[in-house]
mmCIF file of C-alpha atoms and ligand atoms in Angstrom:
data_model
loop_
_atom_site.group_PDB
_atom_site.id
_atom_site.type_symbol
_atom_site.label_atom_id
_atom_site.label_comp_id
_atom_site.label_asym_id
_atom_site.label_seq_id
_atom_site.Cartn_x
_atom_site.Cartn_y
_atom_site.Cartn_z
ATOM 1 C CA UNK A 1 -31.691 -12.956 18.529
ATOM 2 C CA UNK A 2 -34.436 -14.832 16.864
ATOM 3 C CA UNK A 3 -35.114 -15.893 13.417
ATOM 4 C CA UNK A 4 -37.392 -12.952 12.643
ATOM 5 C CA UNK A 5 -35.041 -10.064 14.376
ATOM 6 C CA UNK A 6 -31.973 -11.935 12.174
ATOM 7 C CA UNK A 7 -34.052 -11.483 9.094
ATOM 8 C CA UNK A 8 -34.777 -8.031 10.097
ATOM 9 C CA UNK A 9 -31.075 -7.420 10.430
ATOM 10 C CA UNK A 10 -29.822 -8.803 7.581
ATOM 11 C CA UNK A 11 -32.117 -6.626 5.410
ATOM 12 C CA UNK A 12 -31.416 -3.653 7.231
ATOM 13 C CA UNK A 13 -27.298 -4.969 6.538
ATOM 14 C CA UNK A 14 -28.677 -4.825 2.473
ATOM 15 C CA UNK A 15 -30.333 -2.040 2.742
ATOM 16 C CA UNK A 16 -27.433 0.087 4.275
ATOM 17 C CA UNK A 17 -24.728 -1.932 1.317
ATOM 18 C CA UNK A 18 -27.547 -0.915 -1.163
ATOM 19 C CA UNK A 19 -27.668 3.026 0.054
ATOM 20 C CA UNK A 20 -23.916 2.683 -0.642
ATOM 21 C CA UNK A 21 -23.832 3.420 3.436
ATOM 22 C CA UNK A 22 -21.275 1.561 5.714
ATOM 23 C CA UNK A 23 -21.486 -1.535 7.835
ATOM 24 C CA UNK A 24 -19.761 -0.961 11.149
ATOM 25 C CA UNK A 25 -18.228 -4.112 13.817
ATOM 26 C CA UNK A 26 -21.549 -4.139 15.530
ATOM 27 C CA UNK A 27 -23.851 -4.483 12.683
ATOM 28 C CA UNK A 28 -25.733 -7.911 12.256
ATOM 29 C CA UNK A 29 -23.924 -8.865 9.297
ATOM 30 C CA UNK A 30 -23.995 -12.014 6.495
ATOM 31 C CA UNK A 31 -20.990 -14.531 7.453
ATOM 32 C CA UNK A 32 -19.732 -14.521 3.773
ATOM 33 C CA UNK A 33 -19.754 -10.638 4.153
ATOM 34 C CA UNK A 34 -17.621 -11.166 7.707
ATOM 35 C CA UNK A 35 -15.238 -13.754 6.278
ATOM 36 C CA UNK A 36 -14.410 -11.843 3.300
ATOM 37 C CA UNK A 37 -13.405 -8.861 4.868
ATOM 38 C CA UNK A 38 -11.023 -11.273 7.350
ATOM 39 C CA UNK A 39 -10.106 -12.455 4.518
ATOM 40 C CA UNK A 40 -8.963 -9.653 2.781
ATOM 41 C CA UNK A 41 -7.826 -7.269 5.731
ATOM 42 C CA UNK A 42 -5.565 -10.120 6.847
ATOM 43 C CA UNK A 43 -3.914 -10.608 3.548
ATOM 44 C CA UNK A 44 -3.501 -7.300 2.793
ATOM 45 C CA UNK A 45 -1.988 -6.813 6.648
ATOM 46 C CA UNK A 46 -0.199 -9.747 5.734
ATOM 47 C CA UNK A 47 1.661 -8.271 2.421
ATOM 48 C CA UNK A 48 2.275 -5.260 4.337
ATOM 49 C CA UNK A 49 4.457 -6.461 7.246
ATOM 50 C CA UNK A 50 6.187 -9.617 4.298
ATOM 51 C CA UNK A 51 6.437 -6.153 1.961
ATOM 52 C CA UNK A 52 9.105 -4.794 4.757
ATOM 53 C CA UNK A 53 11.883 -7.472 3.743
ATOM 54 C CA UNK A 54 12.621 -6.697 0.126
ATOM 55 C CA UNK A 55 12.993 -2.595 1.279
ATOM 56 C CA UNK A 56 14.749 -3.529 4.608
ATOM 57 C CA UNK A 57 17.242 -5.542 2.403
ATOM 58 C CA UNK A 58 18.813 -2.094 1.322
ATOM 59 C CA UNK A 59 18.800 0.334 4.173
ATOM 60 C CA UNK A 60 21.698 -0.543 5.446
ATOM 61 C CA UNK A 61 22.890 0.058 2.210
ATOM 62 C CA UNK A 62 21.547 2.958 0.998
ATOM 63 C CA UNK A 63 23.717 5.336 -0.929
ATOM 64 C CA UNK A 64 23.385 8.571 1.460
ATOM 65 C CA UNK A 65 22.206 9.027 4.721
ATOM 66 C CA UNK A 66 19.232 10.970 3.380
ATOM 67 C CA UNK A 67 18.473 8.032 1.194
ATOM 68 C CA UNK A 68 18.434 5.898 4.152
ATOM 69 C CA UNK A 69 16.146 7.788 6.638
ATOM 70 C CA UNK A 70 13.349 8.140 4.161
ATOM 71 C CA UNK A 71 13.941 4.425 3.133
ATOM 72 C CA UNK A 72 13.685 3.692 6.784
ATOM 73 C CA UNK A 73 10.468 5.835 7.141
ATOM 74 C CA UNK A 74 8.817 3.935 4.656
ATOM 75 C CA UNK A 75 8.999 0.740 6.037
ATOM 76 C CA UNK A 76 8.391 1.259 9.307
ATOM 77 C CA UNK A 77 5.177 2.964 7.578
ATOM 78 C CA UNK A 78 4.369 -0.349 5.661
ATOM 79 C CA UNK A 79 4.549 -2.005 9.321
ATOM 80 C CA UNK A 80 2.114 0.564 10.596
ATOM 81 C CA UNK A 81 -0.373 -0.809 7.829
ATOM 82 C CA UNK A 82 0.042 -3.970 8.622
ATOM 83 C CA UNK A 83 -0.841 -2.761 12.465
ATOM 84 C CA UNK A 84 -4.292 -0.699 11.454
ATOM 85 C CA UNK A 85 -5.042 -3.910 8.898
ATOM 86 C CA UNK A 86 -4.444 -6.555 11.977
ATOM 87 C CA UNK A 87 -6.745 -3.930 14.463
ATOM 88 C CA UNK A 88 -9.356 -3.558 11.536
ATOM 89 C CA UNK A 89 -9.748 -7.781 10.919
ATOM 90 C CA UNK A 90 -10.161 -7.818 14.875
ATOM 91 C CA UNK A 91 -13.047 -5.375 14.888
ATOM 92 C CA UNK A 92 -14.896 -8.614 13.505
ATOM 93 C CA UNK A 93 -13.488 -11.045 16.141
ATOM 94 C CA UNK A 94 -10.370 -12.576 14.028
ATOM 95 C CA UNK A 95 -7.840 -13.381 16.067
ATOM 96 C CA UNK A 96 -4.213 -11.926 15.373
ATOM 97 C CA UNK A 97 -2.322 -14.581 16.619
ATOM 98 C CA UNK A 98 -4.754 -16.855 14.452
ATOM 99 C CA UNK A 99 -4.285 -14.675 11.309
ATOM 100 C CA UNK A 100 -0.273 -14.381 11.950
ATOM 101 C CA UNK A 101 -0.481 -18.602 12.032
ATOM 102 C CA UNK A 102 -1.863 -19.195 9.012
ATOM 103 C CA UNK A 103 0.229 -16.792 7.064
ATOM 104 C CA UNK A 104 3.340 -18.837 9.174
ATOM 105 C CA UNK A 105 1.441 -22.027 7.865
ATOM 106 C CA UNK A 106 1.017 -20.695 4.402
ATOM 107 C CA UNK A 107 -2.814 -21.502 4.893
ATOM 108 C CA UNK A 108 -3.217 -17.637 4.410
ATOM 109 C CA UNK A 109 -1.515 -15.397 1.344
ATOM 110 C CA UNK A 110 0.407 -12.029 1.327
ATOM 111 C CA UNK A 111 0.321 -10.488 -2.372
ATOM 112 C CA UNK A 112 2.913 -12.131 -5.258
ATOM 113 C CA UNK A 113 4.830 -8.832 -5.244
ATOM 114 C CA UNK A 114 6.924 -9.506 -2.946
ATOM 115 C CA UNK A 115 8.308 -12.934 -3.814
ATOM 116 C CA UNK A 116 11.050 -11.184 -5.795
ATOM 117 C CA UNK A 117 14.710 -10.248 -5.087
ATOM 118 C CA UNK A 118 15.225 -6.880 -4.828
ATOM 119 C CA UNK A 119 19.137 -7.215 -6.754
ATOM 120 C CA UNK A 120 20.524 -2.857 -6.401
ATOM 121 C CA UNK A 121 19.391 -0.176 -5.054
ATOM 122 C CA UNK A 122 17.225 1.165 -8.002
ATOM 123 C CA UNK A 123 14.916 -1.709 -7.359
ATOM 124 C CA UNK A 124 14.053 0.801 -3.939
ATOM 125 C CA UNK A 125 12.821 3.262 -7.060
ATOM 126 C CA UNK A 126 10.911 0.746 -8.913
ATOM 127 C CA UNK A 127 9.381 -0.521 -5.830
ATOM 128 C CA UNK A 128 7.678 2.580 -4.744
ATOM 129 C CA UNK A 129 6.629 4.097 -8.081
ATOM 130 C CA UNK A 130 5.757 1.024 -9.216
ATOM 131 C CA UNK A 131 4.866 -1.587 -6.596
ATOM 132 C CA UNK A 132 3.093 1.399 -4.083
ATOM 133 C CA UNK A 133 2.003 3.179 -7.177
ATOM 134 C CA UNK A 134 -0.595 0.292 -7.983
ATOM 135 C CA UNK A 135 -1.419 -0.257 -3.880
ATOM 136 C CA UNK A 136 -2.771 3.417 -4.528
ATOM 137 C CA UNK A 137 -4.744 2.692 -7.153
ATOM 138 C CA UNK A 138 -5.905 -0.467 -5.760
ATOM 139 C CA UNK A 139 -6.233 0.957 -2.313
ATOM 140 C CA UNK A 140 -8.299 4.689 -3.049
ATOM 141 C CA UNK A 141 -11.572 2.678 -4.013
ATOM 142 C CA UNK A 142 -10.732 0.795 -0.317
ATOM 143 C CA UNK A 143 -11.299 4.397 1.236
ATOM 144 C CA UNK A 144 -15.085 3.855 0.104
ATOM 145 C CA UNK A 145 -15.517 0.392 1.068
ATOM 146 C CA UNK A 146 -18.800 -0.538 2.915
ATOM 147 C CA UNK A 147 -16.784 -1.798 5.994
ATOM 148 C CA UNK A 148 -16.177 1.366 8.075
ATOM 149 C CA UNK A 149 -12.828 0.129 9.620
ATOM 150 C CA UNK A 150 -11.432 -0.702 6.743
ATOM 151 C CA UNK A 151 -12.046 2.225 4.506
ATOM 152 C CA UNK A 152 -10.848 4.509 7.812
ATOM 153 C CA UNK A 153 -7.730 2.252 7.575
ATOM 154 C CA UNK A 154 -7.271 3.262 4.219
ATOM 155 C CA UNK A 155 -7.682 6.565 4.277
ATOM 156 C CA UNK A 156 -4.351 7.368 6.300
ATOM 157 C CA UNK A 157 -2.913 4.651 4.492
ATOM 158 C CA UNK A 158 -3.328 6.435 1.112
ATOM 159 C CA UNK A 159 -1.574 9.320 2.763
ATOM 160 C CA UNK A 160 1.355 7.335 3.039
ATOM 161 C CA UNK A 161 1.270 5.426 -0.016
ATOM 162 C CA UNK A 162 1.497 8.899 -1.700
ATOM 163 C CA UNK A 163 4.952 9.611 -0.555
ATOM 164 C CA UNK A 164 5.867 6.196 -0.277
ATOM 165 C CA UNK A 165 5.365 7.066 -4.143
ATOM 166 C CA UNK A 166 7.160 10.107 -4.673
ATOM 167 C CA UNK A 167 10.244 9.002 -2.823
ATOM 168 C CA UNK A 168 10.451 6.163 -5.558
ATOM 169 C CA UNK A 169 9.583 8.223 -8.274
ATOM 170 C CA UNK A 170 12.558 10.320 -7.241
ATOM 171 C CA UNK A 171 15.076 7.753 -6.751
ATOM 172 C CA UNK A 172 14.331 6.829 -10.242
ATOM 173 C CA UNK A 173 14.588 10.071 -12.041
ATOM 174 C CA UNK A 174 17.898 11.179 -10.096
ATOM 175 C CA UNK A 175 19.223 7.324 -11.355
ATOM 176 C CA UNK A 176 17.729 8.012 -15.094
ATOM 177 C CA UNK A 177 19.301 11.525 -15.260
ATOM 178 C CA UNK A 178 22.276 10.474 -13.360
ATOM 179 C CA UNK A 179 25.194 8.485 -15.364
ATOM 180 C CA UNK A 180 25.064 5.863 -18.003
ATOM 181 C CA UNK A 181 25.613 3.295 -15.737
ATOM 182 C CA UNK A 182 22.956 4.947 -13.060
ATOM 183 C CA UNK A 183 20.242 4.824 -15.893
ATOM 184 C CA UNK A 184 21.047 1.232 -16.980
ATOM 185 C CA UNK A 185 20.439 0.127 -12.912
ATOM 186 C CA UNK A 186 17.124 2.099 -13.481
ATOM 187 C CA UNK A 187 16.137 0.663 -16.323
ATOM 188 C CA UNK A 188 17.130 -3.094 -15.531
ATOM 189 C CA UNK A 189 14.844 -2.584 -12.543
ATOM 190 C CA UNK A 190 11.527 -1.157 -13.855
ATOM 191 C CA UNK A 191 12.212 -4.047 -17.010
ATOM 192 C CA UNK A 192 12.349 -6.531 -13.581
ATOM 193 C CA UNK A 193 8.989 -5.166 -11.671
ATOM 194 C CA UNK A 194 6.593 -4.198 -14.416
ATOM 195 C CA UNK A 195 5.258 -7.157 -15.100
ATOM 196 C CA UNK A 196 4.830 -8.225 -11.440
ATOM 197 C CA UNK A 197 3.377 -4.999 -10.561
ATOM 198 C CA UNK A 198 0.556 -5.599 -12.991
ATOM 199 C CA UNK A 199 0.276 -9.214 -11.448
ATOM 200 C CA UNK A 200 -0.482 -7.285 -7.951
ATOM 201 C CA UNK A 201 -3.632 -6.500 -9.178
ATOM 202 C CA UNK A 202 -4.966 -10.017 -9.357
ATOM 203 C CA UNK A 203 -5.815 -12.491 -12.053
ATOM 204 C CA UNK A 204 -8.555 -11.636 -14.985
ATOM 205 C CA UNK A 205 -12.142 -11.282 -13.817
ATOM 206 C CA UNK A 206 -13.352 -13.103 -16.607
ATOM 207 C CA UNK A 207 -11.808 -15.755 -19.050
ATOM 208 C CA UNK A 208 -9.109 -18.715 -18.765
ATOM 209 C CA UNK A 209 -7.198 -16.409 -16.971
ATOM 210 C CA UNK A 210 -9.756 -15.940 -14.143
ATOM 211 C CA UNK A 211 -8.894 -17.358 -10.547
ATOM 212 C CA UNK A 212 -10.656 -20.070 -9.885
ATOM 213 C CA UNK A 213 -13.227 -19.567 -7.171
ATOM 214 C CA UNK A 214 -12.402 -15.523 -7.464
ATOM 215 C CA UNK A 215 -14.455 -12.724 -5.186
ATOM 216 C CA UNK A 216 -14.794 -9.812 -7.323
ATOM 217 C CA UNK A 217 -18.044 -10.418 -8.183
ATOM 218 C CA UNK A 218 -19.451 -11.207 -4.377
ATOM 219 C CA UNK A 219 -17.086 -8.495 -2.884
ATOM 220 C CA UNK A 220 -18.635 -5.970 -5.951
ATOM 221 C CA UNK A 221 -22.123 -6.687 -4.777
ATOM 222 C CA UNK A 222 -20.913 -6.206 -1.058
ATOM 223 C CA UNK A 223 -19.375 -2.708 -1.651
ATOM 224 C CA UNK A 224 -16.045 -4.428 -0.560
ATOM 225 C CA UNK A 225 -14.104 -3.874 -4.177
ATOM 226 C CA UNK A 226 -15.550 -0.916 -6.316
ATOM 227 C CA UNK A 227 -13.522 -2.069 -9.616
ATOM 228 C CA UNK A 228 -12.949 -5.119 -10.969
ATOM 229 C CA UNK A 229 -8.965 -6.351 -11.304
ATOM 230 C CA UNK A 230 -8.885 -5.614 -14.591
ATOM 231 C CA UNK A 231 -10.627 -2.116 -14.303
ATOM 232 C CA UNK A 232 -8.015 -1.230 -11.714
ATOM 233 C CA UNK A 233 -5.025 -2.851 -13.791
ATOM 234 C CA UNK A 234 -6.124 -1.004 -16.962
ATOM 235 C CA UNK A 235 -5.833 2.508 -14.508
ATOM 236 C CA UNK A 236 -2.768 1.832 -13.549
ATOM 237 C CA UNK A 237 -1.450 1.450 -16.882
ATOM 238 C CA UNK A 238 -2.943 4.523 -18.165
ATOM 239 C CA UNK A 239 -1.637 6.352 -15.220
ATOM 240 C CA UNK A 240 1.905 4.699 -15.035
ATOM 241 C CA UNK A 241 2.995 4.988 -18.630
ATOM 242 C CA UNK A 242 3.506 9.036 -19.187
ATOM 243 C CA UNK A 243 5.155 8.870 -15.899
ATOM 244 C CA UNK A 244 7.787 6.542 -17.597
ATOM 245 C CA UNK A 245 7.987 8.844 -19.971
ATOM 246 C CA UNK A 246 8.848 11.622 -17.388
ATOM 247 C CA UNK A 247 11.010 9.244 -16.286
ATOM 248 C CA UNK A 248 13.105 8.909 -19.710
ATOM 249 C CA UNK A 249 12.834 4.922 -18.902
ATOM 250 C CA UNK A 250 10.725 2.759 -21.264
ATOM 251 C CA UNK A 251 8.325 0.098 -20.108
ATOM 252 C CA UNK A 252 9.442 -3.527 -21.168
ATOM 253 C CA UNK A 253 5.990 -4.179 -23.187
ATOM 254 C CA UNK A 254 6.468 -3.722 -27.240
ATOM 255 C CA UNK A 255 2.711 -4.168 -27.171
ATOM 256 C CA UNK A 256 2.136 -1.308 -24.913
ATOM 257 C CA UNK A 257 0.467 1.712 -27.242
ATOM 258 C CA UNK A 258 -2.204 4.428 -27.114
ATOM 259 C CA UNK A 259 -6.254 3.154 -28.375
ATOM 260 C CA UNK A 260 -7.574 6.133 -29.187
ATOM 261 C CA UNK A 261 -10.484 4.565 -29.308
ATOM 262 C CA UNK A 262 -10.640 3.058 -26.182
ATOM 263 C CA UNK A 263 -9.028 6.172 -24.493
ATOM 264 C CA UNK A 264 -6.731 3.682 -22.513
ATOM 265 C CA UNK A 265 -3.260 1.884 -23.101
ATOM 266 C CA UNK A 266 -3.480 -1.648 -25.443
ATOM 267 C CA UNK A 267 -0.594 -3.790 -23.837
ATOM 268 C CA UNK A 268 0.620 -7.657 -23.931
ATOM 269 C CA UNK A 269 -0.754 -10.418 -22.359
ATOM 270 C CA UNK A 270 0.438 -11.064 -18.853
ATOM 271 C CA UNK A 271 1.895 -14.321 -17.300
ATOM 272 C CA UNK A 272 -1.162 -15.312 -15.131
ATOM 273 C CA UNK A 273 0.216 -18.833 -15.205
ATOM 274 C CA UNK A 274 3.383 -17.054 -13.122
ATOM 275 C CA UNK A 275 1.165 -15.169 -11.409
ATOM 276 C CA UNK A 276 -0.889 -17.970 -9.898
ATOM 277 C CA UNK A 277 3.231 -19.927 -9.168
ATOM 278 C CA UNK A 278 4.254 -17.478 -7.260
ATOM 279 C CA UNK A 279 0.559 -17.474 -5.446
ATOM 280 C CA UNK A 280 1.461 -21.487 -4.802
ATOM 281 C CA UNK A 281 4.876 -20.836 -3.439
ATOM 282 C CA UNK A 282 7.180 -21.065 -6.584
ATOM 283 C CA UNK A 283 8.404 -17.658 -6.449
ATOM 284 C CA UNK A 284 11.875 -16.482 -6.489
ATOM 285 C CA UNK A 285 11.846 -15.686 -2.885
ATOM 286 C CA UNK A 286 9.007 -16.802 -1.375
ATOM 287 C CA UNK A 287 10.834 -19.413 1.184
ATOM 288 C CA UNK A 288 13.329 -16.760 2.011
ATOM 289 C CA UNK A 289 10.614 -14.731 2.673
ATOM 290 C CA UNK A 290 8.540 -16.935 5.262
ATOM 291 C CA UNK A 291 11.370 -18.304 6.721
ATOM 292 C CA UNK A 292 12.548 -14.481 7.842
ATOM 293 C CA UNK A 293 8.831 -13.449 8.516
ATOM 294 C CA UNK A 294 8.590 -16.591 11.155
ATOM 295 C CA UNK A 295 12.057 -16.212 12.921
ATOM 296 C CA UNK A 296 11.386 -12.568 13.474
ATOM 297 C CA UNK A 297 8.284 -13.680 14.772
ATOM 298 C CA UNK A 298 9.498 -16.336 16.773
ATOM 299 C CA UNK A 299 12.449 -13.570 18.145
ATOM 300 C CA UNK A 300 9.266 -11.474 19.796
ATOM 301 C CA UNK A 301 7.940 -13.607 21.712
ATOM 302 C CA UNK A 302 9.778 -11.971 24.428
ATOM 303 C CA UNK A 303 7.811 -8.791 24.130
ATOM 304 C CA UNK A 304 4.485 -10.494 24.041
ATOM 305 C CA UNK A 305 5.503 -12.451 26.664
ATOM 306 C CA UNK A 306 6.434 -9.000 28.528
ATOM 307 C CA UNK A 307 3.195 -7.393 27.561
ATOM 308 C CA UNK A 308 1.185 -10.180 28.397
ATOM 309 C CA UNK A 309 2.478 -10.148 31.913
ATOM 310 C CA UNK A 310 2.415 -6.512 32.605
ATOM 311 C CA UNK A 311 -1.366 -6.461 31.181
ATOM 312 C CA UNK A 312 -1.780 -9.168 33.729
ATOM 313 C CA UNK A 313 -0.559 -7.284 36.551
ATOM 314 C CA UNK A 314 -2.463 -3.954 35.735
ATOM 315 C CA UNK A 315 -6.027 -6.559 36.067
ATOM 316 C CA UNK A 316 -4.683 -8.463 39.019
ATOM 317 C CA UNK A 317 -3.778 -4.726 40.894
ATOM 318 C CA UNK A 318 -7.048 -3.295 39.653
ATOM 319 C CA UNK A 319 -8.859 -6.212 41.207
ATOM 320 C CA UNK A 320 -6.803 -5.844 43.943
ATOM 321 C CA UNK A 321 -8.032 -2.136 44.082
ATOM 322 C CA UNK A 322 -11.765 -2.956 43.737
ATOM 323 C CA UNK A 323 -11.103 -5.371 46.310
ATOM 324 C CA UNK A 324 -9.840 -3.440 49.047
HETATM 325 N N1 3HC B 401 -0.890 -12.165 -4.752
HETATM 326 C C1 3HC B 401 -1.339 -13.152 -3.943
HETATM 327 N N2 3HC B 401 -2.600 -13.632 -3.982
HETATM 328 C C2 3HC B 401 -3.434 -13.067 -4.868
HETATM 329 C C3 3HC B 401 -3.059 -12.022 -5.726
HETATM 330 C C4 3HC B 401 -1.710 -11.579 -5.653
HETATM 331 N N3 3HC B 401 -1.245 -10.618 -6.441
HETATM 332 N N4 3HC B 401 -4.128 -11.665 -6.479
HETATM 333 C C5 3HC B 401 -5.139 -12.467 -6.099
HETATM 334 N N5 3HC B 401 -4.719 -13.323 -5.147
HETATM 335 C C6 3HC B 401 -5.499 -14.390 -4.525
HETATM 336 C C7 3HC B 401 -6.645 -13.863 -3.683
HETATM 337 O O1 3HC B 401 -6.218 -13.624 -2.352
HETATM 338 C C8 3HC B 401 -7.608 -15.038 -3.746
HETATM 339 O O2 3HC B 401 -7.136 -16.078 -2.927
HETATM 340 P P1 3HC B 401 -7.911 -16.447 -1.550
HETATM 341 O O3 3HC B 401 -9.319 -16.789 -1.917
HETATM 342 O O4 3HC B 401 -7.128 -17.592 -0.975
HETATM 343 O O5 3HC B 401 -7.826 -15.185 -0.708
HETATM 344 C C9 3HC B 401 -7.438 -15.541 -5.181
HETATM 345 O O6 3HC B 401 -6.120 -15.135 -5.574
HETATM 346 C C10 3HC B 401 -8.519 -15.025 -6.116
HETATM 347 O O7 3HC B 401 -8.239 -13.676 -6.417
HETATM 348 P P2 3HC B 401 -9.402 -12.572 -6.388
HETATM 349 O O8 3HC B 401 -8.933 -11.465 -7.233
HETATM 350 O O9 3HC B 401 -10.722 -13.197 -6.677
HETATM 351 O O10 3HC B 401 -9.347 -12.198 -4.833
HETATM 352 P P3 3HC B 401 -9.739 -10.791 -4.162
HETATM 353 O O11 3HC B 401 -11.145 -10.447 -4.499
HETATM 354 O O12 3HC B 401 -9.355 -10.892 -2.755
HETATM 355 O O13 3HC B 401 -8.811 -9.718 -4.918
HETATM 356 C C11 3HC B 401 -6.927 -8.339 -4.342
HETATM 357 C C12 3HC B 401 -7.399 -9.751 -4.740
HETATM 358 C C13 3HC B 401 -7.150 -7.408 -5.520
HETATM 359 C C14 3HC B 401 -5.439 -8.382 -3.939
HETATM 360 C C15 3HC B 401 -7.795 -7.906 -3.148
HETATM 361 O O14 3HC B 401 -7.686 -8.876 -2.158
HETATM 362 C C16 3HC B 401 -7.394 -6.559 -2.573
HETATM 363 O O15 3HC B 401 -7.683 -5.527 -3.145
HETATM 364 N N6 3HC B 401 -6.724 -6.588 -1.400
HETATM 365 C C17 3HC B 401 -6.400 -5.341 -0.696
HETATM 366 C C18 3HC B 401 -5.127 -4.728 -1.207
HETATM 367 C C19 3HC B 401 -3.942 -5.674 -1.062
HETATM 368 O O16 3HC B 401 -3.970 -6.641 -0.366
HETATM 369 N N7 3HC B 401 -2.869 -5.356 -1.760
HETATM 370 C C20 3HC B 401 -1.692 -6.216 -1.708
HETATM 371 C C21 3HC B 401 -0.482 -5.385 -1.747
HETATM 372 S S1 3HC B 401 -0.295 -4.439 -0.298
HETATM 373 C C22 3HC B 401 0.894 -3.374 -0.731
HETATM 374 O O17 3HC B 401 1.235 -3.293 -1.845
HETATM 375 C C23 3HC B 401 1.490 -2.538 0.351
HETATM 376 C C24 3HC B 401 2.186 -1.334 -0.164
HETATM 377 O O18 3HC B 401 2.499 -0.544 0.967
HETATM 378 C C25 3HC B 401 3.453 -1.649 -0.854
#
C-alpha cells in the first residue's frame, strides 16, 4: 500500500473510532492502536488463566458437593476467558506462545488481584462478589469497545461474570446468616479483599497517584476504555456498598459514607504505593503464583506436542490427497 492509500486508511480508521463504529482485524489500523489492544487483551487473558489458582486452591475443599461443582464451573469459565482473550490478541497477529512467554518472563502483567492468598473458604465468597463484581463493571464498557473482537469477547464474558457473581454473593450471605463463627470467616474475608478489589481497577488517572506512563487517556480517545479508572472505581463503590449491607457485613473503610452532594460514596485513600508492589512482584503470592502458572505450562507440552503432530498429519494427508 502506498503512502497516499495508508493516509487514506488511517483516516477512514478515525473516522470509523470517531462515529463510535468498530475497527475489525482487517482494518488498516495505527500501530499504537494495534499494540494497545495486544497489550491489553493479553493481560487481561493473562489474569484470567493466573485468576484460576487462588479458586482452584479450594475445590477440593469445598464444603458440599454442590459447593464444589459450581466452584469448579467457574474456573474452568475463567479459563475459557483467558481462551476467547488469547484468540481475540491473535486476530491482530500476536503470537500466543509469544504472549504466554512474556507473562512466564514477567515482561508481561496479569492484574494485582490475584497476588493474594486465598486463607478459608469464604475468601471463594469475597472473590466473586467482590473480585468478579468489579471485572463486571470494568468489563460492560469492554462490550462497546471499538475493537470488534474484543467487545464480542466480552459480551459472553459478562454473561459469565454475572453468575460468577451471584454464586459469591451467595456463599457470603449463607456464611453471614449462618453461625457466629461462619459470619466472622465472612467478614475477615471481605476486610482482606476490599481494598485489593478497588486496586483492580488501576492506579488514579490524574495526580501523584497516577501510573507513570498510564493509557487511559490514549485508549479514551481510541474507544478502547469508555471510563476512566477512577470513574469505574467510584461505580463500583456505589454499587458494592448496599450490597454489603444486604449482606449484614460491613466494609473495612471508616471513611466510607454517602455525599449527597456528589450522589456517590466518599471513601479513604487507597494504598497505590501497594498497588504498584504487587504490580513489581512484591505481592503476597505472586512467586507462588508464576512458579505454578509455568510448571503447568511446562506439564502441556505433551498436548501441544500431540496437536502439533496430528495438525501435521491432516496437511501432509491433504497434500497427499491433492497429490494423487
Ligand atoms: N494489576 C496489574 N497491573 C495493572 C493494574 C492492576 N490492577 N492496574 C494497572 N496496571 C498496569 C497496566 O497494565 C499498565 O501497565 P503496562 O503499560 O505494562 O500494561 C500500568 O499499570 C498503567 O495502568 P493504566 O491504568 O494506565 O493501564 P490500562 O489503561 O491498561 O488500564 C486496566 C488498566 C484497567 C486493568 C485495563 O488494562 C483493563 O481494563 N483491562 C481489561 C480488564 C482486565 O484486565 N481486568 C483484570 C482482571 S480480569 C478478572 O478479574 C477476571 C475475572 O473473571 C475474575
Amino acid at each position: 500500500m502506498d503512502e497516499q492509500d495508508e493516509q487514506r486508511e488511517l483516516a477512514r480508521f478515525q473516522s470509523i473510532i470517531d462515529d463510535d463504529g468498530r475497527i475489525e482485524p482487517r482494518d488498516v489500523m495505527p500501530e499504537g492502536y494495534r499494540k494497545t489492544l495486544i497489550r491489553q487483551m493479553a493481560q487481561h487473558a493473562h489474569s484470567e488463566i493466573i485468576g484460576m489458582q487462588p479458586e482452584g486452591n479450594w475445590i477440593s475443599r469445598a464444603p458440599s458437593l454442590r459447593r464444589k461443582a459450581i466452584l469448579m464451573a467457574k474456573v474452568q469459565d475463567e479459563a475459557g476467558h483467558g481462551l476467547y482473550l488469547y484468540a481475540a490478541a491473535e486476530t491482530l497477529g500476536a503470537d500466543r506462545g509469544e504472549l504466554l512467554d512474556l507473562l512466564h518472563t514477567g515482561r508481561q502483567k496479569y492484574s494485582s488481584i490475584f497476588n493474594y492468598p486465598t486463607l478459608t473458604w469464604a475468601d471463594m465468597g469475597a472473590i466473586g462478589w467482590l473480585v468478579d463484581g468489579a471485572a463486571i463493571v470494568n468489563q460492560v464498557p469492554l462490550c462497546r469497545c471499538s475493537y470488534g473482537p474484543y467487545a464480542r469477547a466480552m459480551v459472553r464474558v459478562c454473561k459469565e461474570e454475572s453468575f460468577h457473581q451471584r454464586q459469591g454473593f451467595e456463599i457470603l450471605h449463607t456464611l453471614s446468616h449462618g453461625t457466629e463463627a461462619q459470619h466472622a470467616m465472612a467478614q475477615d474475608a471481605v476486610d482482606r479483599w476490599w481494598w485489593p478489589s478497588l486496586m483492580m481497577f488501576g492506579p488514579r488517572d490524574t495526580g501523584a497517584d497516577a501510573a507513570p506512563g498510564g493509557h487511559t487517556e490514549q485508549s479514551m480517545a481510541w474507544g478502547i476504555k469508555r471510563f476512566s479508572n477512577d470513574e469505574l472505581r467510584q461505580r463500583f463503590v456505589d454499587m458494592t456498598v448496599p450490597q454489603a449491607e444486604a449482606l449484614g457485613l460491613t466494609l473495612p473503610d471508616p471513611d466510607l459514607r454517602w455525599n449527597e452532594q456528589r450522589g456517590s460514596y466518599d471513601f479513604g485513600e487507597i494504598d497505590f504505593a501497594e498497588l504498584f508492589e504487587v504490580i513489581k512482584g512484591n505481592g503476597p503470592c505472586n512467586r507462588q503464583r508464576l512458579e505454578h502458572r509455568v510448571r503447568a505450562h511446562q506439564d502441556g507440552a505433551w498436548v501441544r506436542e500431540a496437536a502439533d503432530a496430528y495438525a501435521a498429519k491432516r496437511a501432509a494427508d491433504r497434500t497427499a490427497q491433492g497429490a494423487a
